[in-house]
Coordinates of N, CA and C in Angstrom, one line a residue:
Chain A
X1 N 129.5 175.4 230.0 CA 130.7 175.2 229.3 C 131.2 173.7 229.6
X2 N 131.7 173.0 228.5 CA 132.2 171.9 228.7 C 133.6 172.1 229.2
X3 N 133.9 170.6 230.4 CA 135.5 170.7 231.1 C 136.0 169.4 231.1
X4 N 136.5 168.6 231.2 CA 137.3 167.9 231.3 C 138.1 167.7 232.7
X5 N 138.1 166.5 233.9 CA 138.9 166.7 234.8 C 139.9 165.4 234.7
X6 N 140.7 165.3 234.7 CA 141.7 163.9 234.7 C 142.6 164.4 236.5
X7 N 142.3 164.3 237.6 CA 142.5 164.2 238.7 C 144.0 164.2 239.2
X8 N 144.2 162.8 238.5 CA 145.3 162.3 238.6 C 146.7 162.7 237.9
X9 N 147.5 163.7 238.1 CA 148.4 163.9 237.3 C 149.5 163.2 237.0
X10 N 150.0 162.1 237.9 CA 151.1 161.3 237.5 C 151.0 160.4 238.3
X11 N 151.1 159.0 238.1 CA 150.6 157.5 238.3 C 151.7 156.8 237.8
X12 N 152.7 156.4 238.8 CA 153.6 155.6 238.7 C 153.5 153.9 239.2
X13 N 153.3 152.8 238.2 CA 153.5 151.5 238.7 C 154.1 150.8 237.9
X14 N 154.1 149.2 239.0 CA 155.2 148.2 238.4 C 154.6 147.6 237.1
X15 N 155.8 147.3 236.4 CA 155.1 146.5 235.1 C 154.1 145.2 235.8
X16 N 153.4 144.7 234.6 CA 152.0 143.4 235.3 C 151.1 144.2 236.2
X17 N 151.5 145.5 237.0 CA 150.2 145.7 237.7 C 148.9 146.1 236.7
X18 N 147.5 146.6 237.5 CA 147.0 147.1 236.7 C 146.4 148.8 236.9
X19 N 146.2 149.1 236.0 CA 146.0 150.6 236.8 C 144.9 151.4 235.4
X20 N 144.0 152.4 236.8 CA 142.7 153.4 235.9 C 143.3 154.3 236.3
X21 N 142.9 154.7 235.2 CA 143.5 156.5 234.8 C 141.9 157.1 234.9
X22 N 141.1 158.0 235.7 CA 140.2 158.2 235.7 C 140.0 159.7 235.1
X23 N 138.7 159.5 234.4 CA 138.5 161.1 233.8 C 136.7 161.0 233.8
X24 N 136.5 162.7 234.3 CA 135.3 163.0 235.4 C 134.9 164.6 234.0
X25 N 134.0 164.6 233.1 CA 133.3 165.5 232.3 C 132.4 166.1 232.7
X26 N 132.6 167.1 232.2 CA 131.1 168.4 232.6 C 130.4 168.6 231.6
X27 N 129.2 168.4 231.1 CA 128.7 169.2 229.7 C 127.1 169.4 230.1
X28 N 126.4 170.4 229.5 CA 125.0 170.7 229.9 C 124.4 169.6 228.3
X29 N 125.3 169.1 227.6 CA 124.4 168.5 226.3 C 123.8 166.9 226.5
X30 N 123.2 166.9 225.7 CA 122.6 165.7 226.2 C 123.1 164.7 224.6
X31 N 123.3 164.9 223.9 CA 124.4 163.6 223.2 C 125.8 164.8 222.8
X32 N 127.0 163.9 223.3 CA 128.3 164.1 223.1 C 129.0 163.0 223.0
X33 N 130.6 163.4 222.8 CA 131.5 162.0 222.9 C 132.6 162.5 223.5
X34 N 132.9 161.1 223.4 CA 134.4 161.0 225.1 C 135.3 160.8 224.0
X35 N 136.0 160.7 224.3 CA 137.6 160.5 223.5 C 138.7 160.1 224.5
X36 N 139.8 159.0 224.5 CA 140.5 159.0 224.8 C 142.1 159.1 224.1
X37 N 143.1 159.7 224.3 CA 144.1 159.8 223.3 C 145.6 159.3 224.1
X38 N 146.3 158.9 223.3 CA 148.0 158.8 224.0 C 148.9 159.7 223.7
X39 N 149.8 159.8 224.4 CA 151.0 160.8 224.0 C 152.2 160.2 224.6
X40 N 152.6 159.0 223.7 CA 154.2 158.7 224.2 C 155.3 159.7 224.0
X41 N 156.3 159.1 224.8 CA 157.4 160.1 225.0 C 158.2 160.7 223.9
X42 N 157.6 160.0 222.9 CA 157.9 160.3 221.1 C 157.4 161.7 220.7
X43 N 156.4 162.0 221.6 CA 155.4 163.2 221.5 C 153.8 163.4 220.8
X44 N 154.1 162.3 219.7 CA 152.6 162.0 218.4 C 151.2 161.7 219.5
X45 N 150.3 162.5 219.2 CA 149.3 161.7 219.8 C 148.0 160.7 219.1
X46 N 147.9 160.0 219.7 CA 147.1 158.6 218.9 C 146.1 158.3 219.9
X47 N 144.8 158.2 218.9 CA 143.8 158.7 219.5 C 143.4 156.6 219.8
X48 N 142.9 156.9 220.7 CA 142.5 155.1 221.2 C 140.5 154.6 221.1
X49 N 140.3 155.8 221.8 CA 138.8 155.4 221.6 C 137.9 156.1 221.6
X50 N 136.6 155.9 220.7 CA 135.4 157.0 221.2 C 134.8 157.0 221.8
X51 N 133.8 157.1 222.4 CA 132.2 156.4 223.0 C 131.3 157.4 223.0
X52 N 130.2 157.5 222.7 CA 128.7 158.2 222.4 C 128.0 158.4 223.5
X53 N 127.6 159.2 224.0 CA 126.5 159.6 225.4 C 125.4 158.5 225.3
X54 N 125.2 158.2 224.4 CA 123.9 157.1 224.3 C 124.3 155.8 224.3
X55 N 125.3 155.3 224.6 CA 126.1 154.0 224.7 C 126.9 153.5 225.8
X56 N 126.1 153.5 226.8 CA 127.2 153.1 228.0 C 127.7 151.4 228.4
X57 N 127.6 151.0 226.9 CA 128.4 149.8 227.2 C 129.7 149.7 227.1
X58 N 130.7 149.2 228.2 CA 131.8 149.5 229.0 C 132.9 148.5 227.2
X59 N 133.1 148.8 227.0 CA 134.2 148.3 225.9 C 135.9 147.8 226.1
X60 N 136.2 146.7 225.7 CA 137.9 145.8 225.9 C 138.4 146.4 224.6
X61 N 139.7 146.3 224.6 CA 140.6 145.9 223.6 C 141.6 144.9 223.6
X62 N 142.2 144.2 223.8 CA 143.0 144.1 224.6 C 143.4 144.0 226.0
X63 N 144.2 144.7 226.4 CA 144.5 144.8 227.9 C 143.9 146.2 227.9
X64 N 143.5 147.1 227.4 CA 142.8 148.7 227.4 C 141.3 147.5 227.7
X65 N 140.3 148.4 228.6 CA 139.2 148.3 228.9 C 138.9 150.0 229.6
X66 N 137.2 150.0 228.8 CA 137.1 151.2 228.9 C 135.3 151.0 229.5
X67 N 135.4 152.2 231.1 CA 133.8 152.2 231.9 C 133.7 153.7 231.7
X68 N 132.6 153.5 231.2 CA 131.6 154.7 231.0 C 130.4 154.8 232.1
X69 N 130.4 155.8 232.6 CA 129.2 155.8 233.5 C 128.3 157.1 233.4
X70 N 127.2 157.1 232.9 CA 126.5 159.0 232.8 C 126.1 158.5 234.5
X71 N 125.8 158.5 235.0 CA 125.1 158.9 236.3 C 126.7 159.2 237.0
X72 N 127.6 159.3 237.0 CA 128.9 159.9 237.5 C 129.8 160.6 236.6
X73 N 129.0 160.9 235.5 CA 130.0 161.7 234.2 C 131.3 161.3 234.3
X74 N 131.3 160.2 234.3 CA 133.4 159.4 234.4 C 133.4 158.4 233.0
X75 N 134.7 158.3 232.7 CA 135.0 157.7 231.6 C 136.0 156.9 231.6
X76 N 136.3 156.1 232.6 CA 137.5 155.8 233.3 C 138.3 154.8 232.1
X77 N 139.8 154.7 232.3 CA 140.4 153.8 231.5 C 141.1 153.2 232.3
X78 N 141.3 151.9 232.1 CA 142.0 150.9 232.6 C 142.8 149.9 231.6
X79 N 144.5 149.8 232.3 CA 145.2 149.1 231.5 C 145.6 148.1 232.8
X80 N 145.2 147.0 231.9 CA 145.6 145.3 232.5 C 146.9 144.9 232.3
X81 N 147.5 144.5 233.3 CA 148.8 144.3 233.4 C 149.7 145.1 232.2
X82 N 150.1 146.0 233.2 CA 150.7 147.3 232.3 C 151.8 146.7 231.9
X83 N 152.9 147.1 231.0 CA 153.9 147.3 230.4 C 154.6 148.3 230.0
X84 N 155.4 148.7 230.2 CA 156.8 149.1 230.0 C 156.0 150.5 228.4
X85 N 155.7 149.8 227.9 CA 155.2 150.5 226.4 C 154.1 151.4 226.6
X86 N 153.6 151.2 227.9 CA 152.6 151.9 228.1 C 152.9 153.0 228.8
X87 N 154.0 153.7 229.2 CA 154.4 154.7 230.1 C 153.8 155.5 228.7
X88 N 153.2 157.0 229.0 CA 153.3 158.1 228.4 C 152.2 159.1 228.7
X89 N 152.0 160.0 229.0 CA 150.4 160.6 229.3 C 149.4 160.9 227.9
X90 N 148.3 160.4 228.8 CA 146.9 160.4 228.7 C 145.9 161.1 228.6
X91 N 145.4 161.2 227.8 CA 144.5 162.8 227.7 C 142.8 161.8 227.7
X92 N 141.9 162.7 228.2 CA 140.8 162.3 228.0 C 140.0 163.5 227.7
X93 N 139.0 163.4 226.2 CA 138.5 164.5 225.7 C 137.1 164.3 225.8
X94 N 136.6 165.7 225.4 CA 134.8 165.5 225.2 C 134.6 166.9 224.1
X95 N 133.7 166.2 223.3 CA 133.7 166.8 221.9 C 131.6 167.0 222.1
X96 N 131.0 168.1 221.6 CA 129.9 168.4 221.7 C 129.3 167.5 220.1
X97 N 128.7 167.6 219.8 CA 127.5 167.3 218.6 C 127.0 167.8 217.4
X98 N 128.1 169.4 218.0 CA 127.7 170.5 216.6 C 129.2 170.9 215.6
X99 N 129.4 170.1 214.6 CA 130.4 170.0 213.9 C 131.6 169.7 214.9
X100 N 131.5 169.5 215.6 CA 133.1 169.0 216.3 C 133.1 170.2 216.9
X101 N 133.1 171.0 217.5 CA 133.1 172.7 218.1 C 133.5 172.1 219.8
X102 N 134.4 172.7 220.4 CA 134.2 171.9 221.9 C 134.9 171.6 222.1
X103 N 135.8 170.7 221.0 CA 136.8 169.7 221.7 C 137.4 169.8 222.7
X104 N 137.0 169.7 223.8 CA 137.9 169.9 224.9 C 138.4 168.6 225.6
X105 N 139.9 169.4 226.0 CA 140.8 168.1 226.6 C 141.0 168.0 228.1
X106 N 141.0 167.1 228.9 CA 141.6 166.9 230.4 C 143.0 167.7 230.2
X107 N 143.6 167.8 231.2 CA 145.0 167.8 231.6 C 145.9 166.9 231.1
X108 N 145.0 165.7 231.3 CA 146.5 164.5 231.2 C 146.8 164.1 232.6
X109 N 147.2 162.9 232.5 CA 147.9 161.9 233.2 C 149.1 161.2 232.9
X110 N 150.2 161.5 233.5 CA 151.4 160.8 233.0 C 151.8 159.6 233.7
X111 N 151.6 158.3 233.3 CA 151.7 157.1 233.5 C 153.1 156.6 233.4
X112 N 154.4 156.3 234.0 CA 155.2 155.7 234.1 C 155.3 153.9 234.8
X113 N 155.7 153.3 233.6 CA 155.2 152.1 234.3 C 156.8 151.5 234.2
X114 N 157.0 151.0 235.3 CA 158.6 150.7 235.8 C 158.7 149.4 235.9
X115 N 160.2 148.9 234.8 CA 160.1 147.5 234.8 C 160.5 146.8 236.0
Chain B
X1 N 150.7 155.8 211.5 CA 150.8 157.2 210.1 C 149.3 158.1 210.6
X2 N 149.2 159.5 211.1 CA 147.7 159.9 210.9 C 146.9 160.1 209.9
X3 N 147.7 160.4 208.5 CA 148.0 160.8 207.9 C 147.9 162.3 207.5
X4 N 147.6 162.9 208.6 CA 147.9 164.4 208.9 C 149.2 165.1 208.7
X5 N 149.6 165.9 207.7 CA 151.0 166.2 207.8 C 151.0 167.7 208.2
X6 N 152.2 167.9 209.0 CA 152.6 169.0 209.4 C 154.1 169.5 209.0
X7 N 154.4 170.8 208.7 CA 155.7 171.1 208.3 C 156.1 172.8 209.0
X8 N 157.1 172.5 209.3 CA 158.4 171.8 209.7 C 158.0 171.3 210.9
X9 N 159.0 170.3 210.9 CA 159.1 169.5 212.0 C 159.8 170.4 213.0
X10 N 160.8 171.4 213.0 CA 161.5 171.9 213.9 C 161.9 173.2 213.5
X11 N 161.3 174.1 214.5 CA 162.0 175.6 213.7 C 162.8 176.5 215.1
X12 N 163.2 177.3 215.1 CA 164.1 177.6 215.8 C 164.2 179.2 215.3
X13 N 163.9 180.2 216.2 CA 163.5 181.8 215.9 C 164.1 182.4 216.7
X14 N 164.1 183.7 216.8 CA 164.8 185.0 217.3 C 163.4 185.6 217.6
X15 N 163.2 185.9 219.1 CA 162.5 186.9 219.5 C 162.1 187.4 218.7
X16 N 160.7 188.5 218.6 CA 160.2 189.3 217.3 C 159.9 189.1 215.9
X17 N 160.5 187.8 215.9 CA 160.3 187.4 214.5 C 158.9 186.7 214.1
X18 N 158.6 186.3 212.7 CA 157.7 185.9 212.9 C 157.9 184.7 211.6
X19 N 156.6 183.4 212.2 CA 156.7 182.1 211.4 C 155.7 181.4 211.3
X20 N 155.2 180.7 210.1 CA 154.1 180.2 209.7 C 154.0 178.5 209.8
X21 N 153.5 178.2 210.3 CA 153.6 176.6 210.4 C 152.4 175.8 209.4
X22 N 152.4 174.8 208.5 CA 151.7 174.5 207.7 C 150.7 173.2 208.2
X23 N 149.8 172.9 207.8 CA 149.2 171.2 208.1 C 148.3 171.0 206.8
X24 N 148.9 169.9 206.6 CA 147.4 169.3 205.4 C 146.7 168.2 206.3
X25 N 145.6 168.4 206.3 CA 144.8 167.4 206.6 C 144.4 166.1 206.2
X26 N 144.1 165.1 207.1 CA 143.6 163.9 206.1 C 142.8 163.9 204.9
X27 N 142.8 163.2 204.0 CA 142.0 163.1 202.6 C 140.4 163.3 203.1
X28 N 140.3 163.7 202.6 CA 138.3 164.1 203.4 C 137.9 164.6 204.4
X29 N 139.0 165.1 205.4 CA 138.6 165.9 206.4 C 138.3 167.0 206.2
X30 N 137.4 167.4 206.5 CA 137.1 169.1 206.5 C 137.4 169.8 207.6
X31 N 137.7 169.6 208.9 CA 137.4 170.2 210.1 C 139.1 170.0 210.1
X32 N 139.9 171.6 211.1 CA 141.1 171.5 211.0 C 141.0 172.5 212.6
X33 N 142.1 171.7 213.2 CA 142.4 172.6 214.9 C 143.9 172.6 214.8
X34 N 144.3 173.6 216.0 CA 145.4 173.9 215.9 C 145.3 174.1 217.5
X35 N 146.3 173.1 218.3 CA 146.5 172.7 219.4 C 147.9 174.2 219.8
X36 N 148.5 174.3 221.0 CA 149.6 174.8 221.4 C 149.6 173.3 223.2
X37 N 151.1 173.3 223.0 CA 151.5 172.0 224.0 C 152.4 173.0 224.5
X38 N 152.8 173.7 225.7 CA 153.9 173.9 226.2 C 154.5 173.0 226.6
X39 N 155.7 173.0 227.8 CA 156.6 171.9 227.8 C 155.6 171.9 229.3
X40 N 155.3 169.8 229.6 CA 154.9 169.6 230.7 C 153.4 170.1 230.6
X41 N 153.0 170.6 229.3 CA 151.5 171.4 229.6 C 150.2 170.5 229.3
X42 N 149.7 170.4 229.0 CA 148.1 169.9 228.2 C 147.9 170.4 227.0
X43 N 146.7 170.4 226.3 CA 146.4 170.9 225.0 C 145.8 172.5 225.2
X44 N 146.1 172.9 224.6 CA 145.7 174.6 225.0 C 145.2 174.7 223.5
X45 N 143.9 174.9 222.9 CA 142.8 174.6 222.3 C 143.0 176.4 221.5
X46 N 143.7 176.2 220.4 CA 143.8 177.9 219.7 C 142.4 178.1 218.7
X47 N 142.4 177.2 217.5 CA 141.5 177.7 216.6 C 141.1 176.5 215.8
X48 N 139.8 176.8 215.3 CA 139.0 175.6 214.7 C 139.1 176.1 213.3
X49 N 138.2 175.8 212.2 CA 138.1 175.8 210.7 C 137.7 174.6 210.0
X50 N 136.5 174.4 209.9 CA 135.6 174.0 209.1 C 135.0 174.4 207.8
X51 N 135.8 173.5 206.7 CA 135.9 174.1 204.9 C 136.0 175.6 204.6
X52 N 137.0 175.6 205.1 CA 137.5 177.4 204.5 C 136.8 178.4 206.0
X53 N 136.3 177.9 206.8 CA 135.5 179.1 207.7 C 136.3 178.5 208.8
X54 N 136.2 180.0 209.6 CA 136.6 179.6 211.1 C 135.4 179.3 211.8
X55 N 135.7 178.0 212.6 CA 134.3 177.3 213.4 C 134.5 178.0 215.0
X56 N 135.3 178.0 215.4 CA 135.4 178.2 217.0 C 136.6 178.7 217.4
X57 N 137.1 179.4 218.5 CA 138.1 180.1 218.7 C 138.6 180.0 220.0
X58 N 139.8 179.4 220.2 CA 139.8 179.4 222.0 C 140.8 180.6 222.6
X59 N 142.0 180.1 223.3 CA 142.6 181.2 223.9 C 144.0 181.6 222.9
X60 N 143.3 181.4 221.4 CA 144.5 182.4 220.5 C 144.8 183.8 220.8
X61 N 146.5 184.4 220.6 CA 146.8 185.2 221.4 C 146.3 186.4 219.8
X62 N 146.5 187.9 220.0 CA 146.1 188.3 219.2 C 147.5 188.2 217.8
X63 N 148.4 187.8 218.2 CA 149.5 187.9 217.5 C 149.9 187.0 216.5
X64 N 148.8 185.8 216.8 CA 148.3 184.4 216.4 C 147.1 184.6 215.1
X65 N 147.4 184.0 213.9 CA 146.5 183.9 213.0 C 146.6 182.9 212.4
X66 N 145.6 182.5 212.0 CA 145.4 181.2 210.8 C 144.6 181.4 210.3
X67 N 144.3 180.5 208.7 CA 143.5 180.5 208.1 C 143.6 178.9 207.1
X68 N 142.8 178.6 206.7 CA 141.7 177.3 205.8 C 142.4 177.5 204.5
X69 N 142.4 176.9 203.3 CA 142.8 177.9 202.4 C 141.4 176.8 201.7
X70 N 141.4 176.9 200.7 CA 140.6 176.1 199.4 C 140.8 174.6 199.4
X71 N 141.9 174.1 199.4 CA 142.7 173.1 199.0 C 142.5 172.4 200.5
X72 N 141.9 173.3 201.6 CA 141.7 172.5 202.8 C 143.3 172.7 203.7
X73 N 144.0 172.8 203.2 CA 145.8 172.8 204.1 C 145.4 173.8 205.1
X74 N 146.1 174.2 205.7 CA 145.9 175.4 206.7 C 147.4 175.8 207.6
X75 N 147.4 176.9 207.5 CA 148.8 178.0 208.1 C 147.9 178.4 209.2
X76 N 149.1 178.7 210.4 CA 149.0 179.1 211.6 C 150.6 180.2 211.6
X77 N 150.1 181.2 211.9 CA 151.2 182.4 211.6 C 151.2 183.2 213.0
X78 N 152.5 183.0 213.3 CA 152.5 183.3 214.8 C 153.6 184.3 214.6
X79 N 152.9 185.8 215.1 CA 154.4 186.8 214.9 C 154.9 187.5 216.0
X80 N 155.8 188.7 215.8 CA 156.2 189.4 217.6 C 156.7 187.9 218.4
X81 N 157.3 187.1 217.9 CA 157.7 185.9 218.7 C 157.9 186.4 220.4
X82 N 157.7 185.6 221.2 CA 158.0 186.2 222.8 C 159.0 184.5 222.8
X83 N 159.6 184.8 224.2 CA 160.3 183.5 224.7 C 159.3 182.6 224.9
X84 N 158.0 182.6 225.6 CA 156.7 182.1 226.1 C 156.2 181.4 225.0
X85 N 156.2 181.7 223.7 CA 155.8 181.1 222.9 C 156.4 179.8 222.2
X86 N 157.9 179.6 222.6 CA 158.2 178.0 222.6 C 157.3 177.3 222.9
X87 N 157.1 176.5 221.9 CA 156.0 174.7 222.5 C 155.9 174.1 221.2
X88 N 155.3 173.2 221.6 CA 155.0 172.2 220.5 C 153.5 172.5 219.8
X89 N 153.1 172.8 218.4 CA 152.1 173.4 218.0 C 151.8 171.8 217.5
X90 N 150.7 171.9 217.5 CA 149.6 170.4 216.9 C 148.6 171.1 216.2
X91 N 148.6 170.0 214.8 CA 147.3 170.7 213.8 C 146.8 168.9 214.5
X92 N 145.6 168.8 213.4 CA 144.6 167.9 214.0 C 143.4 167.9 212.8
X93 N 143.1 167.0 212.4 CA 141.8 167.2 211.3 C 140.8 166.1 211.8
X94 N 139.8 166.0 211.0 CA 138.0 165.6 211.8 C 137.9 165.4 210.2
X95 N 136.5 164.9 210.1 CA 135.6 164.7 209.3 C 134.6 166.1 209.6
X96 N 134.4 166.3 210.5 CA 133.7 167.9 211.2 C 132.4 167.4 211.8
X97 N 132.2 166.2 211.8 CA 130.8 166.3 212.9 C 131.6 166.1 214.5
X98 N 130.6 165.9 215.6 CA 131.1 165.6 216.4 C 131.5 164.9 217.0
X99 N 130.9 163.9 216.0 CA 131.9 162.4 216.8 C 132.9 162.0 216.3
X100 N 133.5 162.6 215.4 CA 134.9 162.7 214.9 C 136.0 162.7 215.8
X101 N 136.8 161.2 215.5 CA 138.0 161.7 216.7 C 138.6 162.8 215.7
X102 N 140.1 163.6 216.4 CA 140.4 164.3 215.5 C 142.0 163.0 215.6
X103 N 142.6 163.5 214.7 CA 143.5 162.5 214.2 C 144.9 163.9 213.9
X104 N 146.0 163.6 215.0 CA 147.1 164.4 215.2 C 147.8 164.6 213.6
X105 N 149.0 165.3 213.8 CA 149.9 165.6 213.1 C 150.7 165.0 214.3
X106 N 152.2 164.9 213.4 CA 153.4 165.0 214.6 C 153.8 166.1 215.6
X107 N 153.3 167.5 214.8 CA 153.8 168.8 215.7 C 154.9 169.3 214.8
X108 N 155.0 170.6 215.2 CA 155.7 171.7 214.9 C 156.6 172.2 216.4
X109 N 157.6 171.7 216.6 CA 158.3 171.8 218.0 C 159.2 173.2 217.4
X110 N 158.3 174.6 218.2 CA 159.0 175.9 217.8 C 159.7 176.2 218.9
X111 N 160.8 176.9 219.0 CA 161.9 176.9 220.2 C 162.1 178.5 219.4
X112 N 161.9 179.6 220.1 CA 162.7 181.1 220.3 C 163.5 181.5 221.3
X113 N 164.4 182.1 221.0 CA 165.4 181.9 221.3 C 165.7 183.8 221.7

């Protein structure tokens, strides 16, 4: 069965710091995808990024940078000098290969970032 | 915009009763989920549907139904209301493979009362 662990339930820092939100997957498949999504305090969630089991190169956006590791099944996210906008929890998903079937989500991490 | 729509935004019930919550899907998606969010909770994973069929099924209660229709939209009909069933319902649509992110609705924030 695929799981999802996000560790961390609530992660409070100062604005400009930086902070990973770490998430740790289980799956017996050999190609899947990660997902990471937001859920500000608005409630909508907005999906941020994908990444493929066969692609472990670590990807920026912005101040979002995202490490993939298969030899530690982690998918960690990291936001560079946080902001104020970025308080809200965090979900990190893993979706199987056969029609989307799977989807499964972490818990969440709720990030408060204090001006 | 997801452009996922969901309707109503806000409903508000009496124990026992029962209520259907709508979602149209993005333009070309075929693949449709139906999330349950309690308050402070995570995503609690109810039902899949892929082009009119049900694809996968998680911990929907039996009192809990949905279905796909033709047109792709999809109803989630929740009846016997309990208090426990307040939360925020999320539809969600895919393209239906699996690398499909799925792309939210705003929610259905149901409060029984």
């Amino acid at each position: 069965a695929q799981k999802v662990t996000q560790a961390q339930t609530e992660i409070s820092v100062v604005e400009k710091e930086d902070v990973t939100l770490d998430c740790v997957y289980e799956t017996r498949d050999t190609t899947y995808y990660l997902f990471w999504y937001k859920q500000p305090p608005s409630g909508e969630l907005v999906f941020l990024i994908r990444r493929n089991s066969f692609d472990e190169q670590n990807e920026i956006s912005g101040r979002y940078s995202w490490n993939f590791q298969k030899s530690t099944s982690s998918f960690n996210f990291t936001i560079t000098a946080s902001q104020v906008v970025d308080s809200a929890v965090y979900f990190c998903a893993l979706s199987d290969h056969n029609y989307g079937q799977n989807f499964v989500f972490g818990p969440g991490t709720r990030l408060s970032v204090l001006p | 915009d997801s452009g996922v729509t969901q309707t109503p935004k806000h409903l508000i019930t009496a124990t026992g009763q029962r209520v259907t919550l709508r979602c149209s899907p993005r333009s070309g998606d075929l693949s449709v989920y139906w999330y349950q969010q309690s308050l402070d909770q995570g995503l609690q994973f109810l039902i899949q549907y892929y082009n009119g069929e049900e694809r996968a099924k998680g911990n929907i209660l039996e009192r809990f139904s949905a279905q796909q229709f033709p047109d792709l939209h999809s109803e989630l009909n929740l009846s016997s209301l309990e208090l426990g069933d307040s939360a925020l319902y999320f539809c969600a649509s895919s393209v239906g493979q699996g690398n499909s992110p799925l792309h939210f609705g705003n929610g259905t924030r149901l409060t029984v009362t």
